[in-house]
mmCIF file of N, CA and C in Angstrom:
data_model
loop_
_atom_site.group_PDB
_atom_site.id
_atom_site.type_symbol
_atom_site.label_atom_id
_atom_site.label_comp_id
_atom_site.label_asym_id
_atom_site.label_seq_id
_atom_site.Cartn_x
_atom_site.Cartn_y
_atom_site.Cartn_z
ATOM 1 N N MET A 196 -5.351 -1.319 -7.404
ATOM 2 C CA MET A 196 -5.627 -0.290 -6.427
ATOM 3 C C MET A 196 -6.876 0.436 -6.895
ATOM 4 N N PHE A 197 -7.792 0.670 -5.974
ATOM 5 C CA PHE A 197 -9.052 1.317 -6.301
ATOM 6 C C PHE A 197 -9.284 2.548 -5.435
ATOM 7 N N ALA A 198 -9.866 3.569 -6.025
ATOM 8 C CA ALA A 198 -10.375 4.720 -5.285
ATOM 9 C C ALA A 198 -11.843 4.433 -5.041
ATOM 10 N N GLY A 199 -12.284 4.680 -3.819
ATOM 11 C CA GLY A 199 -13.644 4.276 -3.502
ATOM 12 C C GLY A 199 -13.714 2.766 -3.594
ATOM 13 N N GLN A 200 -14.717 2.250 -4.265
ATOM 14 C CA GLN A 200 -14.844 0.806 -4.385
ATOM 15 C C GLN A 200 -14.658 0.290 -5.804
ATOM 16 N N ASN A 201 -14.719 1.192 -6.801
ATOM 17 C CA ASN A 201 -14.710 0.651 -8.158
ATOM 18 C C ASN A 201 -13.990 1.510 -9.204
ATOM 19 N N ILE A 202 -13.187 2.481 -8.789
ATOM 20 C CA ILE A 202 -12.445 3.304 -9.743
ATOM 21 C C ILE A 202 -10.985 2.843 -9.738
ATOM 22 N N ALA A 203 -10.562 2.175 -10.799
ATOM 23 C CA ALA A 203 -9.188 1.671 -10.885
ATOM 24 C C ALA A 203 -8.220 2.842 -11.023
ATOM 25 N N VAL A 204 -7.227 2.915 -10.132
ATOM 26 C CA VAL A 204 -6.252 4.006 -10.161
ATOM 27 C C VAL A 204 -4.827 3.500 -10.372
ATOM 28 N N GLY A 205 -4.641 2.193 -10.378
ATOM 29 C CA GLY A 205 -3.309 1.628 -10.559
ATOM 30 C C GLY A 205 -3.275 0.188 -10.119
ATOM 31 N N SER A 206 -2.065 -0.281 -9.798
ATOM 32 C CA SER A 206 -1.911 -1.672 -9.395
ATOM 33 C C SER A 206 -0.968 -1.781 -8.200
ATOM 34 N N VAL A 207 -1.072 -2.903 -7.517
ATOM 35 C CA VAL A 207 -0.194 -3.228 -6.400
ATOM 36 C C VAL A 207 0.448 -4.565 -6.718
ATOM 37 N N VAL A 208 1.776 -4.623 -6.618
ATOM 38 C CA VAL A 208 2.524 -5.827 -6.954
ATOM 39 C C VAL A 208 3.277 -6.298 -5.715
ATOM 40 N N PHE A 209 3.166 -7.590 -5.430
ATOM 41 C CA PHE A 209 3.819 -8.201 -4.270
ATOM 42 C C PHE A 209 4.937 -9.115 -4.760
ATOM 43 N N SER A 210 6.140 -8.944 -4.197
ATOM 44 C CA SER A 210 7.261 -9.801 -4.585
ATOM 45 C C SER A 210 7.129 -11.168 -3.918
ATOM 46 N N ASP A 211 7.952 -12.102 -4.355
ATOM 47 C CA ASP A 211 8.086 -13.359 -3.636
ATOM 48 C C ASP A 211 8.805 -13.081 -2.315
ATOM 49 N N PRO A 212 8.521 -13.863 -1.278
ATOM 50 C CA PRO A 212 9.205 -13.649 0.002
ATOM 51 C C PRO A 212 10.703 -13.937 -0.100
ATOM 52 N N VAL A 213 11.490 -13.110 0.604
ATOM 53 C CA VAL A 213 12.932 -13.310 0.720
ATOM 54 C C VAL A 213 13.306 -13.057 2.182
ATOM 55 N N ASP A 214 13.824 -14.082 2.842
ATOM 56 C CA ASP A 214 14.242 -13.958 4.247
ATOM 57 C C ASP A 214 13.130 -13.404 5.139
ATOM 58 N N GLY A 215 11.879 -13.850 4.895
ATOM 59 C CA GLY A 215 10.759 -13.448 5.750
ATOM 60 C C GLY A 215 10.185 -12.074 5.454
ATOM 61 N N GLU A 216 10.591 -11.464 4.326
ATOM 62 C CA GLU A 216 10.069 -10.152 3.955
ATOM 63 C C GLU A 216 9.589 -10.177 2.503
ATOM 64 N N ILE A 217 8.689 -9.238 2.185
ATOM 65 C CA ILE A 217 8.264 -9.050 0.803
ATOM 66 C C ILE A 217 8.329 -7.562 0.472
ATOM 67 N N GLU A 218 8.420 -7.274 -0.815
ATOM 68 C CA GLU A 218 8.358 -5.895 -1.271
ATOM 69 C C GLU A 218 6.978 -5.680 -1.895
ATOM 70 N N ILE A 219 6.341 -4.604 -1.483
ATOM 71 C CA ILE A 219 5.040 -4.218 -2.031
ATOM 72 C C ILE A 219 5.251 -2.937 -2.822
ATOM 73 N N CYS A 220 4.864 -2.953 -4.107
ATOM 74 C CA CYS A 220 5.017 -1.778 -4.966
ATOM 75 C C CYS A 220 3.658 -1.323 -5.473
ATOM 76 N N ILE A 221 3.420 -0.026 -5.396
ATOM 77 C CA ILE A 221 2.195 0.601 -5.888
ATOM 78 C C ILE A 221 2.557 1.383 -7.150
ATOM 79 N N TYR A 222 1.799 1.159 -8.228
ATOM 80 C CA TYR A 222 2.000 1.860 -9.496
ATOM 81 C C TYR A 222 0.698 2.570 -9.854
ATOM 82 N N LEU A 223 0.744 3.898 -9.930
ATOM 83 C CA LEU A 223 -0.449 4.683 -10.228
ATOM 84 C C LEU A 223 -0.543 4.986 -11.716
ATOM 85 N N GLU A 224 -1.778 5.029 -12.220
ATOM 86 C CA GLU A 224 -2.056 5.436 -13.595
ATOM 87 C C GLU A 224 -2.354 6.934 -13.600
ATOM 88 N N GLU A 225 -2.046 7.595 -14.716
ATOM 89 C CA GLU A 225 -2.399 9.012 -14.828
ATOM 90 C C GLU A 225 -3.903 9.154 -14.877
ATOM 91 N N PRO A 226 -4.496 10.149 -14.305
ATOM 92 C CA PRO A 226 -3.901 11.325 -13.693
ATOM 93 C C PRO A 226 -3.716 11.194 -12.177
ATOM 94 N N TRP A 227 -3.805 10.006 -11.639
ATOM 95 C CA TRP A 227 -3.766 9.799 -10.192
ATOM 96 C C TRP A 227 -2.370 10.067 -9.635
ATOM 97 N N GLU A 228 -2.336 10.545 -8.380
ATOM 98 C CA GLU A 228 -1.059 10.826 -7.726
ATOM 99 C C GLU A 228 -1.201 10.633 -6.220
ATOM 100 N N PHE A 229 -0.078 10.449 -5.568
ATOM 101 C CA PHE A 229 -0.069 10.330 -4.118
ATOM 102 C C PHE A 229 -0.348 11.701 -3.503
ATOM 103 N N GLU A 230 -1.127 11.720 -2.428
ATOM 104 C CA GLU A 230 -1.385 12.968 -1.710
ATOM 105 C C GLU A 230 -0.082 13.473 -1.098
ATOM 106 N N ASP A 231 0.076 14.779 -1.035
ATOM 107 C CA ASP A 231 1.273 15.366 -0.431
ATOM 108 C C ASP A 231 1.018 15.569 1.059
ATOM 109 N N GLU A 232 1.062 14.461 1.787
ATOM 110 C CA GLU A 232 0.870 14.499 3.238
ATOM 111 C C GLU A 232 1.725 13.416 3.883
ATOM 112 N N GLU A 233 2.056 13.623 5.139
ATOM 113 C CA GLU A 233 2.865 12.661 5.884
ATOM 114 C C GLU A 233 2.136 11.321 5.963
ATOM 115 N N GLU A 234 2.894 10.231 5.862
ATOM 116 C CA GLU A 234 2.323 8.879 5.956
ATOM 117 C C GLU A 234 1.168 8.683 4.977
ATOM 118 N N ASN A 235 1.412 8.961 3.695
ATOM 119 C CA ASN A 235 0.361 8.841 2.690
ATOM 120 C C ASN A 235 0.195 7.415 2.153
ATOM 121 N N VAL A 236 1.017 6.487 2.649
ATOM 122 C CA VAL A 236 0.865 5.062 2.324
ATOM 123 C C VAL A 236 0.857 4.290 3.638
ATOM 124 N N LYS A 237 -0.126 3.397 3.769
ATOM 125 C CA LYS A 237 -0.258 2.592 4.986
ATOM 126 C C LYS A 237 -0.445 1.128 4.602
ATOM 127 N N ILE A 238 0.271 0.235 5.295
ATOM 128 C CA ILE A 238 0.243 -1.199 4.991
ATOM 129 C C ILE A 238 -0.002 -1.970 6.283
ATOM 130 N N GLN A 239 -0.829 -3.007 6.201
ATOM 131 C CA GLN A 239 -1.062 -3.891 7.346
ATOM 132 C C GLN A 239 -1.038 -5.333 6.868
ATOM 133 N N GLY A 240 -0.281 -6.167 7.557
ATOM 134 C CA GLY A 240 -0.257 -7.596 7.269
ATOM 135 C C GLY A 240 -1.223 -8.340 8.175
ATOM 136 N N TYR A 241 -1.751 -9.446 7.669
ATOM 137 C CA TYR A 241 -2.712 -10.259 8.411
ATOM 138 C C TYR A 241 -2.404 -11.739 8.208
ATOM 139 N N ILE A 242 -2.552 -12.529 9.266
ATOM 140 C CA ILE A 242 -2.422 -13.983 9.164
ATOM 141 C C ILE A 242 -3.635 -14.551 8.442
ATOM 142 N N SER A 243 -4.828 -14.064 8.812
ATOM 143 C CA SER A 243 -6.055 -14.483 8.127
ATOM 144 C C SER A 243 -6.744 -13.234 7.579
ATOM 145 N N ALA A 244 -7.588 -13.412 6.585
ATOM 146 C CA ALA A 244 -8.257 -12.274 5.939
ATOM 147 C C ALA A 244 -9.068 -11.489 6.961
ATOM 148 N N PRO A 245 -8.913 -10.159 6.987
ATOM 149 C CA PRO A 245 -9.690 -9.358 7.940
ATOM 150 C C PRO A 245 -11.149 -9.284 7.509
ATOM 151 N N SER A 246 -12.015 -9.067 8.473
ATOM 152 C CA SER A 246 -13.426 -8.864 8.145
ATOM 153 C C SER A 246 -13.738 -7.379 8.269
ATOM 154 N N GLY A 247 -14.699 -6.927 7.515
ATOM 155 C CA GLY A 247 -15.063 -5.520 7.569
ATOM 156 C C GLY A 247 -14.040 -4.635 6.893
ATOM 157 N N ASN A 248 -13.930 -3.406 7.376
ATOM 158 C CA ASN A 248 -13.036 -2.418 6.786
ATOM 159 C C ASN A 248 -12.075 -1.931 7.869
ATOM 160 N N PRO A 249 -10.861 -2.492 7.946
ATOM 161 C CA PRO A 249 -9.906 -2.094 8.994
ATOM 162 C C PRO A 249 -9.548 -0.608 8.915
ATOM 163 N N ALA A 250 -9.229 -0.005 10.048
ATOM 164 C CA ALA A 250 -8.871 1.414 10.115
ATOM 165 C C ALA A 250 -7.420 1.630 9.683
ATOM 166 N N PRO A 251 -7.172 2.287 8.532
ATOM 167 C CA PRO A 251 -5.801 2.474 8.046
ATOM 168 C C PRO A 251 -4.907 3.232 9.016
ATOM 169 N N GLY A 252 -5.476 4.099 9.835
ATOM 170 C CA GLY A 252 -4.676 4.846 10.802
ATOM 171 C C GLY A 252 -3.993 3.953 11.817
ATOM 172 N N LEU A 253 -4.492 2.722 11.964
ATOM 173 C CA LEU A 253 -3.911 1.774 12.922
ATOM 174 C C LEU A 253 -2.960 0.789 12.258
ATOM 175 N N PHE A 254 -2.746 0.908 10.943
ATOM 176 C CA PHE A 254 -1.866 -0.017 10.227
ATOM 177 C C PHE A 254 -0.443 0.089 10.770
ATOM 178 N N ASP A 255 0.280 -1.030 10.747
ATOM 179 C CA ASP A 255 1.632 -1.097 11.328
ATOM 180 C C ASP A 255 2.687 -0.327 10.553
ATOM 181 N N TRP A 256 2.627 -0.328 9.224
ATOM 182 C CA TRP A 256 3.690 0.288 8.421
ATOM 183 C C TRP A 256 3.129 1.497 7.696
ATOM 184 N N LYS A 257 3.756 2.648 7.951
ATOM 185 C CA LYS A 257 3.335 3.905 7.338
ATOM 186 C C LYS A 257 4.568 4.569 6.742
ATOM 187 N N ASP A 258 4.398 5.186 5.569
ATOM 188 C CA ASP A 258 5.534 5.814 4.907
ATOM 189 C C ASP A 258 5.032 6.937 4.012
ATOM 190 N N TYR A 259 5.982 7.632 3.395
ATOM 191 C CA TYR A 259 5.678 8.764 2.520
ATOM 192 C C TYR A 259 6.053 8.428 1.083
ATOM 193 N N ALA A 260 5.088 8.507 0.184
ATOM 194 C CA ALA A 260 5.317 8.348 -1.251
ATOM 195 C C ALA A 260 5.349 9.737 -1.876
ATOM 196 N N ASP A 261 6.397 10.032 -2.625
ATOM 197 C CA ASP A 261 6.567 11.331 -3.267
ATOM 198 C C ASP A 261 5.438 11.580 -4.270
ATOM 199 N N PRO A 262 4.706 12.683 -4.117
ATOM 200 C CA PRO A 262 3.615 12.990 -5.040
ATOM 201 C C PRO A 262 4.071 13.177 -6.492
ATOM 202 N N ASP A 263 5.355 13.470 -6.699
ATOM 203 C CA ASP A 263 5.869 13.637 -8.053
ATOM 204 C C ASP A 263 6.193 12.306 -8.723
ATOM 205 N N SER A 264 6.069 11.208 -7.985
ATOM 206 C CA SER A 264 6.356 9.885 -8.524
ATOM 207 C C SER A 264 5.054 9.138 -8.788
ATOM 208 N N ASP A 265 5.073 8.234 -9.752
ATOM 209 C CA ASP A 265 3.885 7.421 -10.022
ATOM 210 C C ASP A 265 4.021 6.019 -9.431
ATOM 211 N N SER A 266 5.081 5.824 -8.606
ATOM 212 C CA SER A 266 5.246 4.511 -7.977
ATOM 213 C C SER A 266 5.885 4.651 -6.592
ATOM 214 N N PHE A 267 5.702 3.619 -5.805
ATOM 215 C CA PHE A 267 6.253 3.583 -4.451
ATOM 216 C C PHE A 267 6.413 2.124 -4.053
ATOM 217 N N CYS A 268 7.549 1.785 -3.422
ATOM 218 C CA CYS A 268 7.794 0.424 -2.946
ATOM 219 C C CYS A 268 8.206 0.463 -1.482
ATOM 220 N N ILE A 269 7.803 -0.561 -0.750
ATOM 221 C CA ILE A 269 8.151 -0.694 0.661
ATOM 222 C C ILE A 269 8.366 -2.179 0.958
ATOM 223 N N THR A 270 9.303 -2.481 1.843
ATOM 224 C CA THR A 270 9.561 -3.852 2.267
ATOM 225 C C THR A 270 8.970 -4.048 3.656
ATOM 226 N N VAL A 271 8.170 -5.107 3.810
ATOM 227 C CA VAL A 271 7.492 -5.398 5.068
ATOM 228 C C VAL A 271 7.629 -6.884 5.385
ATOM 229 N N PRO A 272 7.367 -7.283 6.633
ATOM 230 C CA PRO A 272 7.412 -8.703 6.972
ATOM 231 C C PRO A 272 6.394 -9.512 6.157
ATOM 232 N N GLU A 273 6.780 -10.734 5.834
ATOM 233 C CA GLU A 273 5.914 -11.647 5.089
ATOM 234 C C GLU A 273 4.660 -11.972 5.893
ATOM 235 N N ASN A 274 3.531 -12.026 5.213
ATOM 236 C CA ASN A 274 2.269 -12.405 5.834
ATOM 237 C C ASN A 274 1.382 -13.046 4.787
ATOM 238 N N ASN A 275 0.178 -13.481 5.182
ATOM 239 C CA ASN A 275 -0.746 -14.148 4.258
ATOM 240 C C ASN A 275 -1.625 -13.180 3.484
ATOM 241 N N PHE A 276 -1.989 -12.054 4.101
ATOM 242 C CA PHE A 276 -2.871 -11.048 3.500
ATOM 243 C C PHE A 276 -2.339 -9.670 3.872
ATOM 244 N N TYR A 277 -2.684 -8.678 3.030
ATOM 245 C CA TYR A 277 -2.250 -7.310 3.296
ATOM 246 C C TYR A 277 -3.361 -6.328 3.005
ATOM 247 N N GLY A 278 -3.449 -5.301 3.831
ATOM 248 C CA GLY A 278 -4.253 -4.122 3.530
ATOM 249 C C GLY A 278 -3.306 -3.037 3.049
ATOM 250 N N VAL A 279 -3.621 -2.411 1.920
ATOM 251 C CA VAL A 279 -2.796 -1.349 1.356
ATOM 252 C C VAL A 279 -3.695 -0.131 1.184
ATOM 253 N N HIS A 280 -3.330 0.973 1.839
ATOM 254 C CA HIS A 280 -4.152 2.181 1.806
ATOM 255 C C HIS A 280 -3.270 3.365 1.435
ATOM 256 N N MET A 281 -3.821 4.243 0.619
ATOM 257 C CA MET A 281 -3.088 5.466 0.290
ATOM 258 C C MET A 281 -4.056 6.620 0.159
#
């Protein structure tokens, strides 16, 4: 996971598919934290790699990651590529 284009802030881990779904987990490194705002994590699945920079506000799956936690996991439908925004 990167802030901007080149500042490493943590990692994103994708599980193996189970029954057509995968779990995506975000792990932040200190001092980084999730913003305290509604829908602070956004995920979008893609059949083929997207071009350009997709708009996170239009992503299909949105959720809230607790700012007091350094990790967050969500289960989404299986796909070939994912956009993960926080």
